[in-house]
XYZ file of C-alpha atoms in Angstrom:
273
model
C 0.013 0.019 0.006
C 2.858 2.332 0.872
C 4.550 1.410 -2.430
C 1.389 2.336 -4.381
C 1.092 5.601 -2.476
C 4.736 6.496 -3.216
C 4.196 5.688 -6.885
C 1.152 7.958 -7.027
C 3.075 10.755 -5.316
C 5.909 10.468 -7.823
C 3.516 10.452 -10.757
C 1.711 13.505 -9.463
C 5.025 15.261 -8.795
C 6.310 14.573 -12.303
C 2.978 15.750 -13.706
C 3.233 19.073 -11.870
C 6.875 19.405 -12.989
C 5.882 18.835 -16.596
C 3.093 21.399 -16.300
C 5.546 23.890 -14.746
C 8.127 23.337 -17.522
C 5.511 23.715 -20.212
C 4.244 26.909 -18.625
C 7.779 28.285 -18.352
C 8.470 27.416 -21.998
C 5.361 29.100 -23.346
C 5.910 32.112 -21.079
C 9.401 32.529 -22.462
C 8.144 32.156 -26.003
C 5.494 34.746 -25.289
C 8.062 37.180 -23.914
C 10.255 36.707 -26.969
C 7.333 37.343 -29.309
C 6.318 40.363 -27.227
C 9.858 41.724 -27.398
C 9.952 41.259 -31.161
C 6.548 42.904 -31.538
C 7.742 45.839 -29.418
C 10.754 46.384 -31.702
C 8.573 46.126 -34.773
C 5.991 48.500 -33.329
C 8.631 51.155 -32.540
C 9.943 51.100 -36.083
C 6.437 51.151 -37.466
C 5.549 54.097 -35.224
C 8.613 55.955 -36.468
C 7.498 55.376 -40.035
C 4.010 56.612 -39.171
C 5.671 59.838 -37.888
C 7.339 60.235 -41.297
C 10.798 59.533 -39.854
C 13.092 58.166 -42.549
C 15.903 55.780 -41.657
C 18.020 53.047 -43.186
C 20.980 50.895 -42.248
C 19.915 50.297 -38.652
C 21.311 47.021 -37.378
C 20.239 44.576 -34.687
C 23.652 42.868 -34.791
C 25.549 42.865 -31.490
C 29.101 44.201 -31.638
C 31.913 44.136 -29.079
C 34.673 46.682 -28.567
C 36.988 47.517 -25.652
C 37.417 50.745 -23.749
C 40.473 52.761 -24.748
C 42.792 55.034 -22.820
C 44.987 57.931 -23.883
C 47.826 59.584 -22.081
C 47.495 63.319 -21.603
C 49.233 65.148 -24.413
C 49.430 68.782 -25.562
C 49.667 70.050 -29.088
C 51.279 73.181 -27.653
C 54.579 71.324 -27.340
C 54.768 70.824 -31.120
C 53.204 73.919 -32.662
C 56.606 75.310 -33.573
C 56.847 72.523 -36.166
C 53.991 74.001 -38.239
C 54.922 75.827 -41.457
C 53.018 78.018 -43.917
C 50.368 78.648 -41.318
C 49.456 81.383 -38.860
C 48.416 79.713 -35.623
C 47.502 80.222 -32.029
C 47.107 77.762 -29.140
C 44.671 78.364 -26.298
C 42.645 76.112 -23.975
C 44.114 73.032 -25.695
C 42.689 74.124 -29.053
C 45.062 74.776 -31.954
C 43.613 77.407 -34.348
C 45.376 77.830 -37.668
C 44.944 79.870 -40.864
C 46.526 78.476 -44.024
C 48.704 80.739 -46.112
C 47.622 78.850 -49.226
C 43.961 77.771 -49.267
C 43.047 74.262 -50.412
C 40.760 74.347 -53.462
C 37.794 71.951 -53.476
C 35.236 71.138 -56.167
C 31.638 71.288 -54.938
C 30.080 71.386 -58.427
C 29.604 67.581 -58.362
C 27.888 65.312 -55.862
C 29.693 65.477 -52.509
C 31.509 62.233 -51.672
C 34.635 61.326 -49.766
C 36.596 61.992 -52.954
C 35.521 65.654 -52.698
C 37.919 65.988 -49.746
C 40.872 64.081 -51.152
C 43.092 67.168 -51.191
C 42.270 67.893 -47.560
C 43.108 64.280 -46.603
C 46.398 64.493 -48.486
C 47.262 67.738 -46.672
C 46.345 66.140 -43.392
C 48.636 63.144 -43.860
C 51.511 65.046 -45.497
C 52.973 66.112 -42.134
C 51.565 69.636 -42.430
C 49.232 68.971 -39.485
C 50.364 67.617 -36.127
C 49.575 63.904 -35.705
C 47.510 64.151 -38.863
C 47.960 60.446 -39.690
C 45.822 59.546 -36.649
C 42.698 61.333 -37.974
C 40.138 60.179 -40.560
C 37.305 61.885 -42.427
C 34.076 61.638 -40.463
C 31.462 63.985 -41.893
C 30.747 67.243 -43.704
C 28.078 69.736 -42.734
C 27.035 71.773 -45.819
C 24.999 74.295 -43.818
C 28.018 75.375 -41.777
C 30.622 74.389 -44.392
C 32.606 72.407 -41.852
C 34.669 69.273 -42.655
C 35.206 67.089 -39.619
C 38.090 64.673 -39.199
C 38.168 62.566 -36.018
C 41.061 60.817 -34.312
C 40.747 57.037 -34.600
C 41.275 54.865 -31.558
C 41.123 51.107 -32.105
C 39.813 51.970 -35.604
C 36.835 53.806 -34.050
C 36.556 57.604 -34.267
C 36.578 59.760 -31.137
C 33.581 62.034 -31.525
C 33.092 64.244 -28.513
C 35.069 67.332 -29.380
C 38.236 66.243 -27.548
C 40.182 64.930 -30.550
C 39.211 66.233 -33.940
C 40.155 68.590 -36.711
C 37.482 70.880 -38.084
C 38.255 72.525 -41.445
C 36.356 75.669 -42.483
C 35.339 76.143 -46.125
C 34.642 79.627 -47.519
C 31.962 80.612 -50.019
C 34.423 79.950 -52.880
C 34.926 76.323 -51.908
C 38.342 76.904 -50.383
C 39.605 75.435 -47.095
C 41.153 78.425 -45.332
C 41.560 77.400 -41.709
C 41.129 74.642 -39.110
C 40.795 73.995 -35.398
C 42.401 70.939 -33.820
C 42.182 69.059 -30.517
C 44.142 65.931 -29.649
C 43.479 63.372 -26.915
C 46.889 61.640 -27.013
C 48.012 58.288 -28.347
C 45.317 55.629 -27.769
C 45.703 52.142 -26.300
C 43.135 49.376 -25.743
C 42.020 49.062 -22.127
C 40.883 45.545 -21.068
C 38.750 43.086 -23.017
C 36.031 43.829 -25.557
C 32.531 44.413 -24.186
C 29.164 43.623 -25.728
C 27.346 46.665 -27.009
C 23.750 47.650 -27.506
C 22.697 47.771 -31.179
C 22.379 50.827 -33.389
C 18.686 49.982 -33.810
C 18.048 49.983 -30.088
C 19.959 53.294 -29.741
C 17.661 54.954 -32.291
C 14.577 53.429 -30.718
C 15.662 54.803 -27.304
C 16.045 58.261 -28.818
C 12.628 58.082 -30.432
C 10.883 56.800 -27.295
C 12.554 59.599 -25.318
C 11.179 62.251 -27.701
C 14.597 63.099 -29.128
C 13.672 62.450 -32.764
C 10.840 64.737 -33.940
C 8.359 63.764 -36.681
C 9.338 64.218 -40.316
C 13.037 63.784 -39.466
C 15.657 61.848 -41.388
C 18.333 59.719 -39.726
C 21.382 60.703 -41.784
C 24.086 58.685 -40.070
C 24.476 56.147 -37.269
C 28.099 55.362 -36.316
C 29.932 53.722 -33.479
C 32.251 56.265 -31.825
C 34.164 56.864 -28.600
C 33.528 59.575 -26.013
C 35.535 60.604 -22.957
C 33.951 58.923 -19.939
C 36.673 59.442 -17.311
C 39.483 61.940 -16.719
C 42.381 61.035 -14.448
C 45.570 62.898 -13.582
C 47.662 61.377 -16.333
C 45.188 59.690 -18.639
C 41.716 59.684 -20.170
C 39.340 56.765 -20.607
C 37.017 56.566 -23.597
C 33.835 54.473 -23.847
C 31.810 53.464 -26.942
C 28.692 55.348 -27.966
C 26.270 55.433 -30.882
C 26.498 58.705 -32.802
C 23.176 59.526 -34.477
C 23.001 62.432 -36.929
C 19.460 63.667 -37.534
C 18.105 66.182 -40.053
C 14.932 67.765 -38.759
C 11.983 68.899 -40.900
C 13.326 72.502 -40.914
C 16.646 71.263 -42.383
C 18.600 71.745 -39.175
C 21.065 68.930 -38.348
C 21.323 67.820 -34.761
C 23.469 65.166 -33.158
C 22.497 62.703 -30.419
C 24.759 60.167 -28.711
C 23.720 57.039 -26.842
C 25.965 55.097 -24.489
C 26.670 51.817 -26.322
C 27.238 49.833 -23.127
C 24.222 50.796 -21.027
C 21.885 52.367 -23.610
C 21.423 55.697 -21.805
C 21.205 58.937 -23.759
C 24.275 61.086 -23.167
C 23.594 64.632 -22.075
C 25.740 67.715 -22.059
C 27.245 67.130 -25.512
C 29.539 69.844 -26.739
C 29.791 69.356 -30.486
C 29.388 72.940 -31.676
C 33.049 72.980 -32.674
C 32.150 70.360 -35.304
C 29.724 72.763 -36.908
C 26.854 70.485 -35.883
C 24.427 71.645 -33.257
C 23.952 69.227 -30.399
C 21.240 69.242 -27.779
């Protein structure tokens, strides 16, 4: 009799366990579907607000933090030639004696700025080989080159070269900041996706209706300042053209997904808020 009772208890126990496992499985499936529907609904809602976008990715990337040692361009400015320059508040401002002629009569591509890139890497600009073309803002006529760290551009105003173009299509001057030589700090870390970054901005009211997402890029920003070094963390850089034609820049922390505040990107010729 005890044997039969034990058998019944085991059968009932296994039955409840099976029910629990089935419930857990279907709950998990339901959460997955709900999560997918949420993502789809956000993108659909953006389209219903006439927000144009392309190239958003749900792929997960991994990059490390980077560090730079404190460095000053002021120690090397005497090496500059054929330029009139000044150095103040860690910003090098220079006017070229011979402007660089550019052709804006055709569609603007990276090739449009070939002469600027050649000038940059010729030794005429301090540490110029560490910078790469990032973007051009036609409304302010600014060409932005950013220092690359671990092949990722630093885009927070602390290490970039901003060339000014006059009404005749000539590069006449530039402003430069430099973070120092970069080194990888620790192992790579999993990032949020570019799609989730844009969705966060939209859900936070940072992308108005009838806007166009012009560019979404992985960049670094300075997250920590120490006595002898800086630490840079990854972020998603999102360039948005509003309905009135104004271009604004948003950045989203690529590790935690939070929207970064207090951006200071005016030196790039792109308004940030």
